[in-house]
Amino acid sequence: MCTRCDNPAHLPTDESATGHTRRAVVAGSAALASTALLPSTASAQANGIPAVGYAVDALNAPLKPFSFTRRNLRADDILIDIQFAGICHSDIHTVNGDWGALAYKMVPGHEILGRVAAVGSSVSRFKVGDYAGVGCLVDSCGRCEYCRKGMEPYCEQGATFTYNSKDRYGANTQGGYANRIVVKDSFAIRISERANMAATTPLLCAGITTFSPMEHWKVEKGQKVGLVGMGGLGHVAVKLFKDRGADVTVFTTSPGKVADARRFGASEAVLWSDKAAFGRMKRQFDYILSTVPQPFDVNPFLELLTIDGTMTTVGVFAPLTPGVNGANLVQGRRALTGSWIGGIAETQAVIDHCVERGITADVEIIPITRVNEAYKRVVSKDVRYRYVIDMSTLRA
């Protein structure tokens, strides 16, 4: 069992063979933190904070080791030594160009957890040694209607995303497949020391992405809900639905996931190919959440909604094919909706809730050298259920 995260599936590398012990890493972080609240040397001010990670420099290219710099700490920044980084399907979409061209040589990763190594002079929410997380966002304007409501992803001036984005100063953002990150303290998430760190890391995206629509559409105890697609996001959604007291049915294309769905709390698991099951379930569901990352036919699922039922998709950013049959909406007064990620306050809320309730992602922990293999396995649905990179395996 891993002594860092208490995960029995994690078999860490032989530290003695590498010469990099956990004690040495902690000591190094402490030394960095104790030098000053802000970098003070002329070279640090001129060149930024050295960092290493894995980056991609062309669409569909493999990730490779990459040296770069993080900005020097501003007064409201914190420096996090990254311990774990989750692999989200969004990372793969971005690397493959599904959502547009790469803006620059890019380090992916927006499920990031580690320990605070240094803090800016005005930071009060964190101290050196605290656990902290970073999700999909690292900044927003902070002044528009949506930012003031805690809905930073919908910022009228455009949110700054953790990677493949420009920050407010024109610099490129780089994600969490790296040894450290600098972020505004107001966009960092506090992580309790009681958390299972590796298994909590995916909740910074998978947790908030599924929790936010449940909150918005007020999923509650006793409702009959459906979950379409049980991968990295979906398996977390089942646990969150169950925790709310909902009666959950999982719809999956993978026969091998049926038993897992029940283990996570679903009362039933149905294969997409089971037309008889779809027939008997018509007009039964109050709410259906889809985490499927590719366009698919939503019409058979709309027919499962009761009158005034709602279906929400969080994974598809492309046109739905085939199109929506309007009769499936009009004749049941049903709604087909979408949801993105949640704001920072809501992300903090789901992390706190999951730690308190013992809700975690099921993870496979891998060294950074297996990241390209992991990408292929995610696409082929060969992961149970979220890859998390042990960043101690990244050597400077």
Tab-separated table of C-alpha atoms in Angstrom:
chain	number	residue	atom	x	y	z
A	1	MET	CA	0.000	0.000	0.000
A	2	CYS	CA	1.222	3.473	-0.823
A	3	THR	CA	2.246	5.479	2.236
A	4	ARG	CA	1.493	8.725	0.426
A	5	CYS	CA	-2.135	8.201	-0.532
A	6	ASP	CA	-3.294	4.985	1.210
A	7	ASN	CA	-4.316	3.557	-2.148
A	8	PRO	CA	-3.794	-0.232	-2.240
A	9	ALA	CA	-3.574	-0.165	-6.052
A	10	HIS	CA	-0.561	2.155	-5.997
A	11	LEU	CA	2.763	0.392	-6.079
A	12	PRO	CA	5.313	3.222	-6.016
A	13	THR	CA	8.660	3.015	-7.713
A	14	ASP	CA	11.708	1.978	-5.714
A	15	GLU	CA	12.843	5.306	-4.326
A	16	SER	CA	16.187	3.966	-3.221
A	17	ALA	CA	16.990	3.027	-6.794
A	18	THR	CA	16.400	6.534	-8.057
A	19	GLY	CA	18.190	8.313	-5.253
A	20	HIS	CA	15.212	10.668	-4.824
A	21	THR	CA	13.573	9.871	-1.515
A	22	ARG	CA	10.295	11.347	-0.356
A	23	ARG	CA	12.183	12.850	2.591
A	24	ALA	CA	14.552	14.612	0.221
A	25	VAL	CA	11.694	16.001	-1.839
A	26	VAL	CA	9.965	17.361	1.255
A	27	ALA	CA	13.202	18.827	2.513
A	28	GLY	CA	13.785	20.497	-0.829
A	29	SER	CA	10.314	21.999	-0.810
A	30	ALA	CA	10.781	23.260	2.709
A	31	ALA	CA	14.047	24.870	1.757
A	32	LEU	CA	12.414	26.626	-1.166
A	33	ALA	CA	9.562	27.833	0.986
A	34	SER	CA	11.790	29.108	3.756
A	35	THR	CA	13.915	31.318	1.526
A	36	ALA	CA	11.268	34.034	1.180
A	37	LEU	CA	7.592	34.626	0.597
A	38	LEU	CA	8.414	35.966	-2.844
A	39	PRO	CA	11.377	35.131	-5.083
A	40	SER	CA	13.916	37.807	-4.323
A	41	THR	CA	17.017	37.137	-6.365
A	42	ALA	CA	17.646	39.092	-9.539
A	43	SER	CA	17.804	35.919	-11.618
A	44	ALA	CA	14.463	34.726	-10.281
A	45	GLN	CA	12.831	38.042	-11.011
A	46	ALA	CA	14.249	38.067	-14.523
A	47	ASN	CA	13.712	34.463	-15.527
A	48	GLY	CA	10.821	33.109	-13.487
A	49	ILE	CA	10.655	29.848	-11.543
A	50	PRO	CA	12.189	26.836	-13.356
A	51	ALA	CA	9.776	23.968	-13.994
A	52	VAL	CA	9.780	20.654	-15.829
A	53	GLY	CA	6.908	18.675	-17.244
A	54	TYR	CA	5.592	16.757	-20.225
A	55	ALA	CA	4.365	18.759	-23.207
A	56	VAL	CA	3.042	18.323	-26.727
A	57	ASP	CA	4.244	20.510	-29.591
A	58	ALA	CA	1.947	19.369	-32.433
A	59	LEU	CA	-1.519	17.913	-32.825
A	60	ASN	CA	-1.667	14.174	-32.140
A	61	ALA	CA	2.015	14.160	-31.188
A	62	PRO	CA	3.261	12.246	-28.142
A	63	LEU	CA	3.964	14.082	-24.916
A	64	LYS	CA	7.667	14.594	-24.205
A	65	PRO	CA	9.804	16.015	-21.386
A	66	PHE	CA	9.838	19.812	-21.439
A	67	SER	CA	11.619	22.481	-19.418
A	68	PHE	CA	9.924	25.854	-18.983
A	69	THR	CA	9.371	28.580	-16.406
A	70	ARG	CA	6.501	29.545	-14.169
A	71	ARG	CA	5.991	33.215	-13.383
A	72	ASN	CA	7.501	34.663	-10.242
A	73	LEU	CA	5.021	34.909	-7.413
A	74	ARG	CA	2.879	37.998	-7.303
A	75	ALA	CA	1.479	39.171	-3.990
A	76	ASP	CA	-1.667	37.033	-4.371
A	77	ASP	CA	-0.007	33.910	-5.795
A	78	ILE	CA	0.945	30.582	-4.297
A	79	LEU	CA	3.513	28.072	-5.539
A	80	ILE	CA	2.403	24.442	-5.399
A	81	ASP	CA	4.746	21.463	-5.589
A	82	ILE	CA	2.578	19.049	-7.575
A	83	GLN	CA	2.179	15.526	-6.205
A	84	PHE	CA	-0.599	14.192	-8.439
A	85	ALA	CA	-2.137	15.118	-11.797
A	86	GLY	CA	-5.212	13.451	-13.239
A	87	ILE	CA	-5.657	12.605	-16.910
A	88	CYS	CA	-8.957	13.987	-18.191
A	89	HIS	CA	-10.470	13.207	-21.583
A	90	SER	CA	-10.373	16.978	-22.137
A	91	ASP	CA	-6.578	16.741	-22.143
A	92	ILE	CA	-6.794	14.231	-24.969
A	93	HIS	CA	-9.351	16.288	-26.896
A	94	THR	CA	-7.015	19.278	-26.686
A	95	VAL	CA	-3.901	17.366	-27.714
A	96	ASN	CA	-5.785	15.814	-30.638
A	97	GLY	CA	-7.068	19.194	-31.828
A	98	ASP	CA	-10.731	18.272	-31.338
A	99	TRP	CA	-11.366	21.726	-29.863
A	100	GLY	CA	-9.062	23.730	-32.112
A	101	ALA	CA	-5.386	24.220	-32.784
A	102	LEU	CA	-2.728	24.175	-30.096
A	103	ALA	CA	-1.688	27.689	-29.217
A	104	TYR	CA	1.916	26.766	-28.332
A	105	LYS	CA	4.064	23.958	-26.933
A	106	MET	CA	1.691	22.927	-24.203
A	107	VAL	CA	1.693	21.074	-20.879
A	108	PRO	CA	-1.815	19.582	-20.320
A	109	GLY	CA	-3.475	18.755	-17.025
A	110	HIS	CA	-6.233	20.447	-15.016
A	111	GLU	CA	-6.624	18.027	-12.127
A	112	ILE	CA	-3.731	19.116	-9.943
A	113	LEU	CA	-2.983	18.461	-6.278
A	114	GLY	CA	0.073	19.114	-4.185
A	115	ARG	CA	1.547	21.056	-1.287
A	116	VAL	CA	2.095	24.785	-1.009
A	117	ALA	CA	5.801	25.590	-1.265
A	118	ALA	CA	5.669	29.402	-1.145
A	119	VAL	CA	3.086	32.168	-0.783
A	120	GLY	CA	2.813	35.766	-1.915
A	121	SER	CA	2.924	38.620	0.561
A	122	SER	CA	-0.855	39.195	0.632
A	123	VAL	CA	-1.932	35.541	0.808
A	124	SER	CA	-3.843	34.545	3.941
A	125	ARG	CA	-5.875	31.503	2.783
A	126	PHE	CA	-2.825	29.243	2.489
A	127	LYS	CA	0.427	28.694	4.299
A	128	VAL	CA	3.506	26.711	3.342
A	129	GLY	CA	2.839	23.000	3.774
A	130	ASP	CA	-0.913	23.145	3.140
A	131	TYR	CA	-2.435	20.833	0.563
A	132	ALA	CA	-3.934	22.709	-2.391
A	133	GLY	CA	-5.580	21.848	-5.681
A	134	VAL	CA	-6.044	23.500	-9.062
A	135	GLY	CA	-8.852	22.624	-11.447
A	136	CYS	CA	-9.860	23.848	-14.867
A	137	LEU	CA	-9.589	27.594	-14.182
A	138	VAL	CA	-6.764	29.835	-13.011
A	139	ASP	CA	-8.293	33.311	-13.444
A	140	SER	CA	-11.241	35.410	-14.645
A	141	CYS	CA	-12.069	39.094	-14.739
A	142	GLY	CA	-13.636	38.997	-11.279
A	143	ARG	CA	-15.914	41.945	-12.049
A	144	CYS	CA	-18.604	40.857	-14.495
A	145	GLU	CA	-22.068	39.627	-13.536
A	146	TYR	CA	-21.098	35.967	-13.711
A	147	CYS	CA	-17.824	36.256	-11.836
A	148	ARG	CA	-19.607	38.110	-9.038
A	149	LYS	CA	-22.096	35.213	-8.864
A	150	GLY	CA	-19.317	32.638	-8.552
A	151	MET	CA	-19.773	31.465	-12.142
A	152	GLU	CA	-16.223	32.142	-13.330
A	153	PRO	CA	-16.316	29.670	-16.267
A	154	TYR	CA	-18.896	31.942	-17.900
A	155	CYS	CA	-16.864	35.151	-17.387
A	156	GLU	CA	-17.986	37.792	-19.896
A	157	GLN	CA	-14.361	38.647	-20.688
A	158	GLY	CA	-13.403	34.992	-20.970
A	159	ALA	CA	-12.035	32.771	-18.234
A	160	THR	CA	-8.352	31.869	-18.148
A	161	PHE	CA	-7.998	28.116	-18.344
A	162	THR	CA	-5.256	26.058	-16.755
A	163	TYR	CA	-3.617	25.217	-20.081
A	164	ASN	CA	-3.823	26.157	-23.774
A	165	SER	CA	-4.968	29.632	-22.751
A	166	LYS	CA	-3.612	33.161	-22.396
A	167	ASP	CA	-3.533	34.723	-18.961
A	168	ARG	CA	-4.509	38.328	-18.207
A	169	TYR	CA	-0.933	39.429	-18.903
A	170	GLY	CA	-0.645	37.693	-22.269
A	171	ALA	CA	1.434	34.735	-21.099
A	172	ASN	CA	0.705	31.122	-22.050
A	173	THR	CA	-0.785	28.938	-19.335
A	174	GLN	CA	0.736	25.514	-18.715
A	175	GLY	CA	-1.038	22.678	-16.946
A	176	GLY	CA	-0.316	20.156	-14.261
A	177	TYR	CA	1.783	17.449	-15.894
A	178	ALA	CA	4.670	19.237	-14.225
A	179	ASN	CA	6.577	19.490	-10.974
A	180	ARG	CA	5.140	22.844	-9.852
A	181	ILE	CA	2.563	25.482	-10.663
A	182	VAL	CA	1.973	29.116	-9.700
A	183	VAL	CA	-1.649	30.199	-9.288
A	184	LYS	CA	-3.662	32.997	-7.732
A	185	ASP	CA	-4.661	31.947	-4.259
A	186	SER	CA	-8.309	32.762	-4.995
A	187	PHE	CA	-8.313	30.100	-7.732
A	188	ALA	CA	-6.685	27.407	-5.607
A	189	ILE	CA	-8.786	24.860	-3.724
A	190	ARG	CA	-8.085	23.998	-0.103
A	191	ILE	CA	-7.602	20.252	0.414
A	192	SER	CA	-8.071	18.688	3.832
A	193	GLU	CA	-5.200	16.630	5.214
A	194	ARG	CA	-7.805	13.878	5.742
A	195	ALA	CA	-8.269	13.438	1.992
A	196	ASN	CA	-6.998	10.501	-0.010
A	197	MET	CA	-4.843	12.762	-2.155
A	198	ALA	CA	-4.482	10.671	-5.310
A	199	ALA	CA	-8.150	9.651	-5.375
A	200	THR	CA	-9.311	13.209	-4.648
A	201	THR	CA	-7.291	14.727	-7.504
A	202	PRO	CA	-9.797	13.817	-10.295
A	203	LEU	CA	-12.616	15.498	-8.375
A	204	LEU	CA	-11.101	18.867	-9.341
A	205	CYS	CA	-12.625	18.263	-12.780
A	206	ALA	CA	-14.691	15.062	-12.776
A	207	GLY	CA	-16.262	15.937	-9.441
A	208	ILE	CA	-17.232	19.532	-10.152
A	209	THR	CA	-18.333	18.826	-13.736
A	210	THR	CA	-20.934	16.333	-12.537
A	211	PHE	CA	-21.776	17.988	-9.201
A	212	SER	CA	-22.598	21.382	-10.745
A	213	PRO	CA	-25.550	20.235	-12.906
A	214	MET	CA	-26.915	18.168	-10.028
A	215	GLU	CA	-26.950	21.320	-7.940
A	216	HIS	CA	-28.398	23.510	-10.684
A	217	TRP	CA	-31.229	21.124	-11.600
A	218	LYS	CA	-31.799	20.271	-7.931
A	219	VAL	CA	-31.418	16.508	-8.026
A	220	GLU	CA	-32.778	15.210	-4.729
A	221	LYS	CA	-33.608	12.180	-2.675
A	222	GLY	CA	-36.171	9.844	-4.185
A	223	GLN	CA	-35.792	10.993	-7.791
A	224	LYS	CA	-35.158	8.441	-10.516
A	225	VAL	CA	-32.055	9.488	-12.436
A	226	GLY	CA	-30.050	8.098	-15.314
A	227	LEU	CA	-26.338	8.279	-16.039
A	228	VAL	CA	-25.225	7.861	-19.660
A	229	GLY	CA	-21.592	6.856	-19.981
A	230	MET	CA	-19.612	5.588	-16.991
A	231	GLY	CA	-16.011	6.598	-17.496
A	232	GLY	CA	-13.845	9.040	-15.580
A	233	LEU	CA	-16.677	11.532	-15.031
A	234	GLY	CA	-19.530	9.063	-15.007
A	235	HIS	CA	-18.295	6.786	-12.243
A	236	VAL	CA	-17.964	9.816	-9.964
A	237	ALA	CA	-21.465	10.941	-10.965
A	238	VAL	CA	-22.946	7.612	-9.865
A	239	LYS	CA	-21.418	8.060	-6.420
A	240	LEU	CA	-22.662	11.651	-6.157
A	241	PHE	CA	-26.175	10.688	-7.289
A	242	LYS	CA	-26.274	7.862	-4.761
A	243	ASP	CA	-25.059	10.170	-2.007
A	244	ARG	CA	-28.037	12.441	-2.723
A	245	GLY	CA	-30.443	9.564	-2.236
A	246	ALA	CA	-31.434	9.296	-5.902
A	247	ASP	CA	-32.324	5.997	-7.568
A	248	VAL	CA	-29.608	5.627	-10.208
A	249	THR	CA	-29.645	3.676	-13.467
A	250	VAL	CA	-26.451	3.533	-15.518
A	251	PHE	CA	-26.535	3.240	-19.311
A	252	THR	CA	-23.272	1.852	-20.674
A	253	THR	CA	-21.896	0.338	-23.861
A	254	SER	CA	-19.456	-1.821	-21.873
A	255	PRO	CA	-20.735	-5.129	-20.416
A	256	GLY	CA	-17.672	-5.202	-18.189
A	257	LYS	CA	-18.889	-2.110	-16.336
A	258	VAL	CA	-22.270	-3.468	-15.278
A	259	ALA	CA	-21.005	-4.936	-12.001
A	260	ASP	CA	-19.004	-1.796	-11.253
A	261	ALA	CA	-22.077	0.373	-11.755
A	262	ARG	CA	-23.876	-1.556	-9.041
A	263	ARG	CA	-20.817	-1.400	-6.802
A	264	PHE	CA	-20.788	2.389	-7.144
A	265	GLY	CA	-24.439	2.570	-6.068
A	266	ALA	CA	-26.601	2.121	-9.168
A	267	SER	CA	-29.772	0.096	-8.710
A	268	GLU	CA	-29.623	-1.025	-12.340
A	269	ALA	CA	-27.184	-1.008	-15.252
A	270	VAL	CA	-28.455	-1.217	-18.826
A	271	LEU	CA	-26.540	-1.777	-22.049
A	272	TRP	CA	-27.297	0.660	-24.863
A	273	SER	CA	-28.054	-2.346	-27.074
A	274	ASP	CA	-30.855	-3.565	-24.776
A	275	LYS	CA	-33.880	-2.210	-26.672
A	276	ALA	CA	-36.314	-4.116	-24.478
A	277	ALA	CA	-35.010	-2.324	-21.400
A	278	PHE	CA	-35.332	1.038	-23.119
A	279	GLY	CA	-38.903	0.168	-24.024
A	280	ARG	CA	-39.987	-0.644	-20.478
A	281	MET	CA	-38.247	2.444	-19.050
A	282	LYS	CA	-40.006	5.082	-21.171
A	283	ARG	CA	-41.238	8.124	-19.231
A	284	GLN	CA	-39.691	6.980	-15.967
A	285	PHE	CA	-36.747	9.328	-15.344
A	286	ASP	CA	-36.815	12.719	-13.670
A	287	TYR	CA	-33.268	13.569	-14.732
A	288	ILE	CA	-30.583	12.112	-16.989
A	289	LEU	CA	-26.921	13.188	-17.039
A	290	SER	CA	-24.674	12.299	-19.968
A	291	THR	CA	-20.886	12.332	-19.637
A	292	VAL	CA	-20.266	10.838	-23.094
A	293	PRO	CA	-17.401	12.797	-24.738
A	294	GLN	CA	-18.444	12.286	-28.368
A	295	PRO	CA	-21.646	13.077	-30.324
A	296	PHE	CA	-24.304	10.367	-30.003
A	297	ASP	CA	-28.026	9.869	-30.559
A	298	VAL	CA	-29.761	11.471	-27.562
A	299	ASN	CA	-33.299	10.651	-28.770
A	300	PRO	CA	-33.622	7.196	-27.157
A	301	PHE	CA	-32.661	8.776	-23.836
A	302	LEU	CA	-35.032	11.719	-24.181
A	303	GLU	CA	-37.847	9.203	-24.534
A	304	LEU	CA	-36.961	7.868	-21.079
A	305	LEU	CA	-37.708	11.206	-19.408
A	306	THR	CA	-40.967	11.746	-17.613
A	307	ILE	CA	-43.086	14.838	-18.258
A	308	ASP	CA	-40.990	17.925	-17.432
A	309	GLY	CA	-37.874	15.774	-17.230
A	310	THR	CA	-34.422	17.148	-18.030
A	311	MET	CA	-31.391	15.667	-19.753
A	312	THR	CA	-28.012	17.382	-19.414
A	313	THR	CA	-24.888	16.718	-21.423
A	314	VAL	CA	-21.494	17.746	-20.079
A	315	GLY	CA	-19.144	15.999	-22.500
A	316	VAL	CA	-20.102	16.896	-26.077
A	317	PHE	CA	-18.751	20.092	-27.635
A	318	ALA	CA	-19.705	19.198	-31.208
A	319	PRO	CA	-23.034	18.989	-33.069
A	320	LEU	CA	-25.219	16.138	-31.903
A	321	THR	CA	-25.697	13.520	-34.614
A	322	PRO	CA	-28.322	12.648	-35.522
A	323	GLY	CA	-30.202	15.776	-34.603
A	324	VAL	CA	-32.749	16.046	-31.827
A	325	ASN	CA	-36.275	14.955	-32.700
A	326	GLY	CA	-38.389	17.905	-31.608
A	327	ALA	CA	-41.298	15.625	-30.756
A	328	ASN	CA	-39.218	14.121	-27.954
A	329	LEU	CA	-39.100	17.551	-26.363
A	330	VAL	CA	-42.500	19.010	-27.225
A	331	GLN	CA	-44.632	15.979	-26.443
A	332	GLY	CA	-43.145	15.563	-22.985
A	333	ARG	CA	-42.366	19.185	-22.128
A	334	ARG	CA	-38.823	17.936	-21.729
A	335	ALA	CA	-35.590	19.901	-21.708
A	336	LEU	CA	-32.227	19.029	-23.265
A	337	THR	CA	-29.566	21.130	-21.568
A	338	GLY	CA	-25.826	21.483	-21.214
A	339	SER	CA	-23.485	22.282	-18.372
A	340	TRP	CA	-19.817	23.161	-18.201
A	341	ILE	CA	-17.563	23.094	-15.167
A	342	GLY	CA	-18.489	24.909	-11.963
A	343	GLY	CA	-17.094	28.022	-10.343
A	344	ILE	CA	-14.392	28.143	-7.697
A	345	ALA	CA	-16.728	28.303	-4.679
A	346	GLU	CA	-18.727	25.370	-6.031
A	347	THR	CA	-15.512	23.427	-6.670
A	348	GLN	CA	-14.456	24.018	-3.084
A	349	ALA	CA	-17.894	22.862	-1.970
A	350	VAL	CA	-17.751	19.555	-3.840
A	351	ILE	CA	-14.208	18.819	-2.635
A	352	ASP	CA	-15.196	19.503	0.970
A	353	HIS	CA	-18.367	17.441	0.572
A	354	CYS	CA	-16.547	14.473	-0.935
A	355	VAL	CA	-13.837	14.465	1.724
A	356	GLU	CA	-16.476	14.618	4.441
A	357	ARG	CA	-18.547	11.828	2.863
A	358	GLY	CA	-15.618	9.639	1.803
A	359	ILE	CA	-16.367	9.976	-1.908
A	360	THR	CA	-13.351	9.472	-4.169
A	361	ALA	CA	-12.533	8.542	-7.725
A	362	ASP	CA	-11.400	5.020	-8.547
A	363	VAL	CA	-7.896	5.605	-9.854
A	364	GLU	CA	-4.993	3.851	-11.514
A	365	ILE	CA	-1.765	5.570	-10.495
A	366	ILE	CA	0.963	5.633	-13.138
A	367	PRO	CA	4.411	7.121	-13.617
A	368	ILE	CA	4.716	10.067	-15.989
A	369	THR	CA	6.591	7.874	-18.486
A	370	ARG	CA	3.345	5.983	-19.190
A	371	VAL	CA	1.297	9.050	-20.059
A	372	ASN	CA	1.183	8.371	-23.806
A	373	GLU	CA	0.122	4.771	-23.224
A	374	ALA	CA	-2.550	6.035	-20.823
A	375	TYR	CA	-3.969	8.362	-23.485
A	376	LYS	CA	-4.472	5.418	-25.832
A	377	ARG	CA	-6.115	3.355	-23.131
A	378	VAL	CA	-8.512	6.154	-22.182
A	379	VAL	CA	-9.671	6.415	-25.793
A	380	SER	CA	-10.183	2.642	-25.943
A	381	LYS	CA	-12.091	2.719	-22.606
A	382	ASP	CA	-9.427	0.589	-20.977
A	383	VAL	CA	-9.128	2.377	-17.628
A	384	ARG	CA	-10.909	1.868	-14.314
A	385	TYR	CA	-11.674	4.715	-13.978
A	386	ARG	CA	-9.259	7.622	-13.899
A	387	TYR	CA	-5.528	7.723	-14.502
A	388	VAL	CA	-3.594	9.788	-11.996
A	389	ILE	CA	0.064	10.570	-12.586
A	390	ASP	CA	2.395	10.257	-9.612
A	391	MET	CA	4.470	13.386	-10.182
A	392	SER	CA	7.269	12.144	-7.934
A	393	THR	CA	8.223	10.027	-10.968
A	394	LEU	CA	9.044	13.229	-12.905
A	395	ARG	CA	12.726	13.924	-12.550
A	396	ALA	CA	14.205	17.338	-13.195
